[in-house]
mmCIF file of C-alpha atoms in Angstrom:
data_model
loop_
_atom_site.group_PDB
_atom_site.id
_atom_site.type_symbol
_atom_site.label_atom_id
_atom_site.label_comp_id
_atom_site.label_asym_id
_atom_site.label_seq_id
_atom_site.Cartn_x
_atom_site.Cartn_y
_atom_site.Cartn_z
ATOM 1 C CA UNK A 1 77.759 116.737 83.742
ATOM 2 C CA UNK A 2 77.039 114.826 80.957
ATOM 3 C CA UNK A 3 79.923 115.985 79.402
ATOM 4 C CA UNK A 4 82.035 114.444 82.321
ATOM 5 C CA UNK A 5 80.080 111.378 82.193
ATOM 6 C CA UNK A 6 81.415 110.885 78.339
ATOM 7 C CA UNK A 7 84.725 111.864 79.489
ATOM 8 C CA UNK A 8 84.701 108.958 82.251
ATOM 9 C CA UNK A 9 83.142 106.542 79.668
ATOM 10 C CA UNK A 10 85.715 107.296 77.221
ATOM 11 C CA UNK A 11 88.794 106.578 79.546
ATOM 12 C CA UNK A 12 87.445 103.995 81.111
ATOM 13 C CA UNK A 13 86.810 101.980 77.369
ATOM 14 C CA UNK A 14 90.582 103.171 76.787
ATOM 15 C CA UNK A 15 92.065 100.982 80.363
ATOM 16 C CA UNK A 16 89.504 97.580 79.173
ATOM 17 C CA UNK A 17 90.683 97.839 75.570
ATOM 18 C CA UNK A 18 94.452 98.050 77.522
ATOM 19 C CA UNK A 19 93.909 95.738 80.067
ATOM 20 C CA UNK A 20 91.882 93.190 77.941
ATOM 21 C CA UNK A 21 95.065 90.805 76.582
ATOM 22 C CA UNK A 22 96.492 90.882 80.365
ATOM 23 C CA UNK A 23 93.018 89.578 81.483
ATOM 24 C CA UNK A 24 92.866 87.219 79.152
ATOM 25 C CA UNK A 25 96.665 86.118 79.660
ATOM 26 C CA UNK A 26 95.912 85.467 83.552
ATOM 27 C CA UNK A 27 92.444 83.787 83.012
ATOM 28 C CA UNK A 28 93.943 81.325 79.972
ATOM 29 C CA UNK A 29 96.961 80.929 82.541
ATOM 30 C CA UNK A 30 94.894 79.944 85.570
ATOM 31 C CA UNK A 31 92.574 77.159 82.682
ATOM 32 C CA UNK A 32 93.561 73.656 83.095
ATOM 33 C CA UNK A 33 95.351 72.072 79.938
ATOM 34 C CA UNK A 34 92.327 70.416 78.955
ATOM 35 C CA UNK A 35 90.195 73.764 79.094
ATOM 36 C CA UNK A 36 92.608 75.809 77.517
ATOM 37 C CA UNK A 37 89.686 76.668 74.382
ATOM 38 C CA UNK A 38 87.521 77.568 76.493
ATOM 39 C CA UNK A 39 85.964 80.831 75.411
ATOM 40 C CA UNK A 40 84.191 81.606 79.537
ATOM 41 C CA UNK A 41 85.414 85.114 80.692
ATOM 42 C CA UNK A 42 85.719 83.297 84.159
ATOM 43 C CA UNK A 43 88.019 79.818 84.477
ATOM 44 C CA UNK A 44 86.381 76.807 85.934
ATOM 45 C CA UNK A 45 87.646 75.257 87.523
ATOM 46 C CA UNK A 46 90.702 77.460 88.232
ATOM 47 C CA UNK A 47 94.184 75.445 88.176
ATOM 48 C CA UNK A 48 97.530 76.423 88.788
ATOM 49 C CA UNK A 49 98.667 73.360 86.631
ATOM 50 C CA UNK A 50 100.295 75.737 83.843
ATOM 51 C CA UNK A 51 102.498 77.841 86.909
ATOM 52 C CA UNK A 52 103.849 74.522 88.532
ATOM 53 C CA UNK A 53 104.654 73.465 84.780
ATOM 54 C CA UNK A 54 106.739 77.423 84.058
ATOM 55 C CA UNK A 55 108.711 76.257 87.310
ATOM 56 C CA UNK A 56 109.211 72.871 86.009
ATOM 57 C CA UNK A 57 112.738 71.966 86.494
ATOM 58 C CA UNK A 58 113.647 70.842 83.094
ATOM 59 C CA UNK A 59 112.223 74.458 81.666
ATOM 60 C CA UNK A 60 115.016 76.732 83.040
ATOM 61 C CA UNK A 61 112.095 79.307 83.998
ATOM 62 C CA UNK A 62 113.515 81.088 87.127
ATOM 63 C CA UNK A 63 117.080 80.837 85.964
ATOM 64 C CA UNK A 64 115.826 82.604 82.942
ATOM 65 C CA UNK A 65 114.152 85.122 84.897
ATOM 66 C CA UNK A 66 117.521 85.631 87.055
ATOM 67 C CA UNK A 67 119.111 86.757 83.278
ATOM 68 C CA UNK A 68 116.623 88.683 82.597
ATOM 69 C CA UNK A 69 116.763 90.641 85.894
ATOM 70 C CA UNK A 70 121.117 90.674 85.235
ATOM 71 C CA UNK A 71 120.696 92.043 81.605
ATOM 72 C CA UNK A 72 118.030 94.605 82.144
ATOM 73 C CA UNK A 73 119.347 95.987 85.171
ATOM 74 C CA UNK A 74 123.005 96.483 84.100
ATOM 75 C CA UNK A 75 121.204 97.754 80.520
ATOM 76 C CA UNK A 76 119.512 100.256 82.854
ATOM 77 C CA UNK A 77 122.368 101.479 84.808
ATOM 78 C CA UNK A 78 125.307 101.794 81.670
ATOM 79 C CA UNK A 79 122.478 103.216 79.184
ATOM 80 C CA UNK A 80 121.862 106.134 82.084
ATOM 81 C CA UNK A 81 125.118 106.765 83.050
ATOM 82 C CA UNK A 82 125.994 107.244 78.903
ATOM 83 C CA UNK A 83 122.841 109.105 78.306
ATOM 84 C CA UNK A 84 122.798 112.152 81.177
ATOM 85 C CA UNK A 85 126.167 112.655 80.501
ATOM 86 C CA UNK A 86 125.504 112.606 76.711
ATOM 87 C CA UNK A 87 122.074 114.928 77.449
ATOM 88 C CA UNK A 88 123.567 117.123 79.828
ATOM 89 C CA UNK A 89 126.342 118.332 77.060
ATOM 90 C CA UNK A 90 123.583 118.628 74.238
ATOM 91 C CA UNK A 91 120.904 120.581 76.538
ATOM 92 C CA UNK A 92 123.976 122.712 77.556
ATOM 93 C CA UNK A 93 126.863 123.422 75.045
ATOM 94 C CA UNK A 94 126.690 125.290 72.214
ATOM 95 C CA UNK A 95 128.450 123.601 69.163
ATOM 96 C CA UNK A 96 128.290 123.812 65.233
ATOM 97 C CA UNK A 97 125.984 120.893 63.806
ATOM 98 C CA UNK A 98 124.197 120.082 67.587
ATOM 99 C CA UNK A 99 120.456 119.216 66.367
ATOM 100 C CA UNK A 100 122.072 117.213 63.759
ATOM 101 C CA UNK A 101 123.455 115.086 65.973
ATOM 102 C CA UNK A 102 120.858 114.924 68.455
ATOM 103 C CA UNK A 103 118.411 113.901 64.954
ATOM 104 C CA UNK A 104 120.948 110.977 64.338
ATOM 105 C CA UNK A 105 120.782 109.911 67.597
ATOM 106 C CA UNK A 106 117.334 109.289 67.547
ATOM 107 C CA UNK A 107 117.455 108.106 63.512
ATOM 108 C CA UNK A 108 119.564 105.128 64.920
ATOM 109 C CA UNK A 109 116.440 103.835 66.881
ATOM 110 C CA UNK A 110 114.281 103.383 63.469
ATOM 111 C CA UNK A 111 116.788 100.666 62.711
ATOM 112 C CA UNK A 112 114.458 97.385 63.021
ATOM 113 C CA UNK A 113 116.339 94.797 65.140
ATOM 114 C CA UNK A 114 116.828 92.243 62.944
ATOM 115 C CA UNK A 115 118.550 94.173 60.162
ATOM 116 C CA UNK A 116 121.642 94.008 63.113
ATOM 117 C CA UNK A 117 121.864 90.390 63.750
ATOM 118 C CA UNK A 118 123.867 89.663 60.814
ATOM 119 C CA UNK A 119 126.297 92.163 61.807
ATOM 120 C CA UNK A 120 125.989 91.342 65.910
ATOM 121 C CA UNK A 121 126.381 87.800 65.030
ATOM 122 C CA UNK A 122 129.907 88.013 62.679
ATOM 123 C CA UNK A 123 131.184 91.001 65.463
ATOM 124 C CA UNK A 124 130.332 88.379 68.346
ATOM 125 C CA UNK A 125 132.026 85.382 66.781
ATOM 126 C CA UNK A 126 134.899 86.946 66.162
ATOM 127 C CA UNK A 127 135.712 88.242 69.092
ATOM 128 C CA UNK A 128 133.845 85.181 71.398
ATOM 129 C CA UNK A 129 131.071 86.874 72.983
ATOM 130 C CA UNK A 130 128.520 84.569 71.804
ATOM 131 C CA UNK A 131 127.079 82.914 74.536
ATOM 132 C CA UNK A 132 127.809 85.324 77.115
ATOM 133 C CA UNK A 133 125.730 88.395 78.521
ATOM 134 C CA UNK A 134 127.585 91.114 77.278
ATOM 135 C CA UNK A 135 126.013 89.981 74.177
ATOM 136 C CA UNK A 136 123.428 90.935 75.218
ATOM 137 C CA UNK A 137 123.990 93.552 76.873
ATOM 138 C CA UNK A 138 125.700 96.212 74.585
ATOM 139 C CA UNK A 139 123.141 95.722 72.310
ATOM 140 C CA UNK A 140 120.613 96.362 74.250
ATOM 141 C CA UNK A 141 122.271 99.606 75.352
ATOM 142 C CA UNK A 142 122.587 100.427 72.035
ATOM 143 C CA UNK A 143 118.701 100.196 71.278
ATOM 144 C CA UNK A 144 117.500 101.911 74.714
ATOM 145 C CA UNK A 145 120.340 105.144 74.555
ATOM 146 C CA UNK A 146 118.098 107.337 71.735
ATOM 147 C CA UNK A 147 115.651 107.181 73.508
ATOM 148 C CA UNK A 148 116.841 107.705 76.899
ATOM 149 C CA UNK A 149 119.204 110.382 75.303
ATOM 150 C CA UNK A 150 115.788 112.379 73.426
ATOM 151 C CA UNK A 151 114.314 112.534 77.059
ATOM 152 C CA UNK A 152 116.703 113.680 79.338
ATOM 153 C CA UNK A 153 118.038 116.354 77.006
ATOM 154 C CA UNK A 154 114.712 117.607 76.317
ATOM 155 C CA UNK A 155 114.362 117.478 80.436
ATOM 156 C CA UNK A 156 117.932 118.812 81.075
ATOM 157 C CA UNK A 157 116.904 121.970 78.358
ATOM 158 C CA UNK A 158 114.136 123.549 81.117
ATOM 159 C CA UNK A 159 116.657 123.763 83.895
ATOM 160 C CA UNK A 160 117.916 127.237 83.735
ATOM 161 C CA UNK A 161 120.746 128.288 83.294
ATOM 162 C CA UNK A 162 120.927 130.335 86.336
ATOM 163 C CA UNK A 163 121.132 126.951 88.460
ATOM 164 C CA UNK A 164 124.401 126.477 87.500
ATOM 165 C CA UNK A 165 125.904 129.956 87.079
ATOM 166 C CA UNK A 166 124.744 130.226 90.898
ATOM 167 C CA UNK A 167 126.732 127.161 92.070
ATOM 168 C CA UNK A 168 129.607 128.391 90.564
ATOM 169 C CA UNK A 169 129.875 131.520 92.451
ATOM 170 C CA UNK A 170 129.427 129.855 95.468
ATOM 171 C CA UNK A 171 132.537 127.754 94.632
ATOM 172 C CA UNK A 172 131.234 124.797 92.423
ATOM 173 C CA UNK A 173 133.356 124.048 89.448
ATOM 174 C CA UNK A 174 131.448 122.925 86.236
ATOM 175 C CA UNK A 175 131.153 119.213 87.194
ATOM 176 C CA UNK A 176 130.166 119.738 90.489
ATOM 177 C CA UNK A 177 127.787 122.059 90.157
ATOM 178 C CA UNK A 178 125.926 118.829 87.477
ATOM 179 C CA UNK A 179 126.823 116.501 90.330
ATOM 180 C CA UNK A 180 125.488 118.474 93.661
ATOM 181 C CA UNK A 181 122.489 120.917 91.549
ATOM 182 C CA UNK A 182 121.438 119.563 88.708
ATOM 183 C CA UNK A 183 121.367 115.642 88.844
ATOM 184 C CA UNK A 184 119.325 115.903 91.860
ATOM 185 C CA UNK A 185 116.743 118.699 90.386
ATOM 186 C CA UNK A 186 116.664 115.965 87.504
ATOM 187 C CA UNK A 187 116.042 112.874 89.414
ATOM 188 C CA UNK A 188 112.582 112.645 88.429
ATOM 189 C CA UNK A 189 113.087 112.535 84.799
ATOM 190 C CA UNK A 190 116.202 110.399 85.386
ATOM 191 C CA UNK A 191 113.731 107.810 87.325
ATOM 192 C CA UNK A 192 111.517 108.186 84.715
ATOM 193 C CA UNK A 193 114.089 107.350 81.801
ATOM 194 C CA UNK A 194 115.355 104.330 83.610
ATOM 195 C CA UNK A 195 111.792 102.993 84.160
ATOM 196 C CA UNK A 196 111.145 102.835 80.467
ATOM 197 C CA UNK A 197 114.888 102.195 79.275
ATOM 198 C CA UNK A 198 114.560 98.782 81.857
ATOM 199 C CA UNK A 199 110.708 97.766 80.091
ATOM 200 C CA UNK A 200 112.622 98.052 76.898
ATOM 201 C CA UNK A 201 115.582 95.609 78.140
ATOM 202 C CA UNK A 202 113.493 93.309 80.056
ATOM 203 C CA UNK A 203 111.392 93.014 76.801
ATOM 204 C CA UNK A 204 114.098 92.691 74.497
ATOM 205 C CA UNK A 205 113.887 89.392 72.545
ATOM 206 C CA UNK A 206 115.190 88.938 68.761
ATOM 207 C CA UNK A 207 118.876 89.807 69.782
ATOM 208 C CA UNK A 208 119.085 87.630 73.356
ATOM 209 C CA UNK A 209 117.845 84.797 71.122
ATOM 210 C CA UNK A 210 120.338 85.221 68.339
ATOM 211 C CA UNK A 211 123.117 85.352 70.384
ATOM 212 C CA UNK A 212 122.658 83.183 73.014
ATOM 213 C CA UNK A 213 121.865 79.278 72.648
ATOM 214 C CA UNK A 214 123.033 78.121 76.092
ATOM 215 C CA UNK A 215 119.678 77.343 78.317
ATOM 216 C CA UNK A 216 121.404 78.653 81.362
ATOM 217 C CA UNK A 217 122.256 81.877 80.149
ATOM 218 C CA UNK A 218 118.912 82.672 77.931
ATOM 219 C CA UNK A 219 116.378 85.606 79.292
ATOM 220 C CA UNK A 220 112.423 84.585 80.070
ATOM 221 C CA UNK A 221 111.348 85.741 76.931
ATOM 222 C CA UNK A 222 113.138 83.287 75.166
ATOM 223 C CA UNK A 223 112.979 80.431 77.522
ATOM 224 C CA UNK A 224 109.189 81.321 77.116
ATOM 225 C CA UNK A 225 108.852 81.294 73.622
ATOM 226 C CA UNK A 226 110.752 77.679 73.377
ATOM 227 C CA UNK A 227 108.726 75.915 76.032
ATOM 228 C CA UNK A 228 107.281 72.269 74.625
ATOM 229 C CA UNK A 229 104.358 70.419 75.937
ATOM 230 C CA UNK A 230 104.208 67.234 77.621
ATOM 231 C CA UNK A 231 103.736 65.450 74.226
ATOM 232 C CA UNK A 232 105.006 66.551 70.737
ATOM 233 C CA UNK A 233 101.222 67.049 69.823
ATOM 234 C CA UNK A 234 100.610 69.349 73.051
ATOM 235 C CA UNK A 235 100.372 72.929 72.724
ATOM 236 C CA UNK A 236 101.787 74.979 75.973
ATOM 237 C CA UNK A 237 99.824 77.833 75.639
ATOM 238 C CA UNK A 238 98.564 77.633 79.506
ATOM 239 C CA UNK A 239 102.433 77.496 80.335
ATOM 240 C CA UNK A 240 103.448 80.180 78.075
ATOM 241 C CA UNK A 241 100.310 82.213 79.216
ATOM 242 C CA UNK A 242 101.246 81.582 83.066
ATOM 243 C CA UNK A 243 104.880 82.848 81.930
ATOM 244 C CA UNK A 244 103.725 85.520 80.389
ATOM 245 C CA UNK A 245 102.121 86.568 83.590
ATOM 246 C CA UNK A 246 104.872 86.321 85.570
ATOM 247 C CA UNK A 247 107.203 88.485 83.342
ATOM 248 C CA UNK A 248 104.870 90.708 83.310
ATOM 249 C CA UNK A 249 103.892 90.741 86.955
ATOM 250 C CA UNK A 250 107.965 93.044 87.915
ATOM 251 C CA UNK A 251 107.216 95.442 85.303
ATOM 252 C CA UNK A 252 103.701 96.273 86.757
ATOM 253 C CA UNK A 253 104.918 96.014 90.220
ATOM 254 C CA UNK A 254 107.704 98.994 89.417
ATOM 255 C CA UNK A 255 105.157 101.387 87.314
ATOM 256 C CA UNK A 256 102.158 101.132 90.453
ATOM 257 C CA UNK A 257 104.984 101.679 92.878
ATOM 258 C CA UNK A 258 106.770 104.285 91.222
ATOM 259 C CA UNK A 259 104.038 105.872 89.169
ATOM 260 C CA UNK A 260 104.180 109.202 91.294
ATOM 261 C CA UNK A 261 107.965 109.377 90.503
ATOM 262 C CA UNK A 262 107.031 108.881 86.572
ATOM 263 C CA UNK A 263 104.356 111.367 86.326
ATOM 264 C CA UNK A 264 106.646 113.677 87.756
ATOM 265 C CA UNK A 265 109.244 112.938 85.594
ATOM 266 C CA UNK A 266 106.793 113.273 82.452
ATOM 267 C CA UNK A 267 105.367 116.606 83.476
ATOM 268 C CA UNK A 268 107.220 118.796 85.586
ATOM 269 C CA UNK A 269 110.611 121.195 84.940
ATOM 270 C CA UNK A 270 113.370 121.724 86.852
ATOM 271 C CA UNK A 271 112.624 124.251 89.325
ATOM 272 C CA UNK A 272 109.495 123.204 91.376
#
């Protein structure tokens, strides 16, 4: 028992050390302007002054959110599309030199972001994609694919073979037997994938602000980082916190709904 009891103590000091900057981030958020400092674990009084100022008209707040929504979910769908495909072949065909390019696929995500703006920037200009959401959007593929490549073929390589080799005596060519067998034995670590391949494009910041200096067309992130207070002397923390909150607010929304789904995906094989 007591052993249990330090289990339980231990996991529970893991979710308040996690949770402890989103509590803070909805209790500075929900702090008048004036009370912003304050150091009580509890707001008082509670405002929603900072949320009516993130909707303000002038900020471009739910627009922003709109983009956000546009680039992530497109991210999400190309990025998945590319990467079972891409999985599929390494989990299943046999060629000269295969690890070494599944090890360069993942290499290419230890690239830090900004060491591809100069490069994103010249490639954009010349071709007049600044300004536009493709620019952000095919980099962002490019950043979420290793990833999303590593963990479907890693999924794809438990599915035996036998799967397969049965559809195809039963009339299945090749491609059908991925399409009507495997894809749907592998929807749980497909769901999985595109649950943290969308986090990673909703979060994306450094390249949507490079390339993009239109208000209408920048993601919340951005719009959040550039909000100004009333006053060149005022700080928006309260608005940026209340932003922060609602940005975050979709992503845990999807995980509690779907969490099930992304357990599954994390744990099990392909044959149940």
């Amino acid at each position: 028992m007591s052993v249990l009891r330090w289990r339980y103590l231990g996991i529970g000091a893991i979710v308040l050390y996690c949770l402890a900057p989103f509590y803070w981030m909805v209790v500075s958020s929900l702090r008048r302007t004036s009370d912003i400092f304050d150091s009580g674990p509890v707001p008082a009084p509670m405002s929603l002054e900072s949320y009516r100022a993130a909707f303000a008209e002038g900020n471009g707040f739910l627009r922003a959110l709109l983009n956000s929504f546009v680039v992530a979910g497109v991210t999400t769908v190309l990025a998945l599309v590319v990467a079972t495909v891409a999985a599929y072949a390494l989990a299943r065909l046999e060629f000269r030199g295969k690890n070494l390019v599944l090890a360069l696929i993942i290499a290419t995500s230890m690239f830090p972001g900004i060491s591809l703006l100069i490069p994103l920037l010249e490639l954009f200009s010349g071709i007049g994609w600044i300004n536009t959401y493709q620019a952000m959007i095919v980099p962002s593929i490019g950043c979420v694919l290793p990833l999303a490549v590593w963990n479907l073929t890693a999924f794809f390589r438990q599915m035996p073979h036998e799967l397969e080799e049965a559809a195809q005596i039963d009339g299945c060519t090749p491609a059908g037997a991925f399409r009507r067998v495997i894809l749907p034995l592998a929807a749980p670590g497909v769901f999985t994938t595109a649950i943290i391949t969308f986090i990673a494009a909703w979060n994306e910041f450094i390249i949507a602000l490079s390339v993009v200096n239109r208000t209408e067309l920048k993601t919340a992130p951005v719009i959040t980082s550039q909000f100004t207070g009333t006053t060149s002397f005022d700080s928006p923390f309260g608005t940026q916190m209340a932003a922060g909150v609602i940005v975050t607010i979709p992503l845990v929304i999807l995980v509690l709904l779907f969490q099930r789904r992304i357990v599954a995906g994390l744990t099990a094989g392909g044959v149940k």
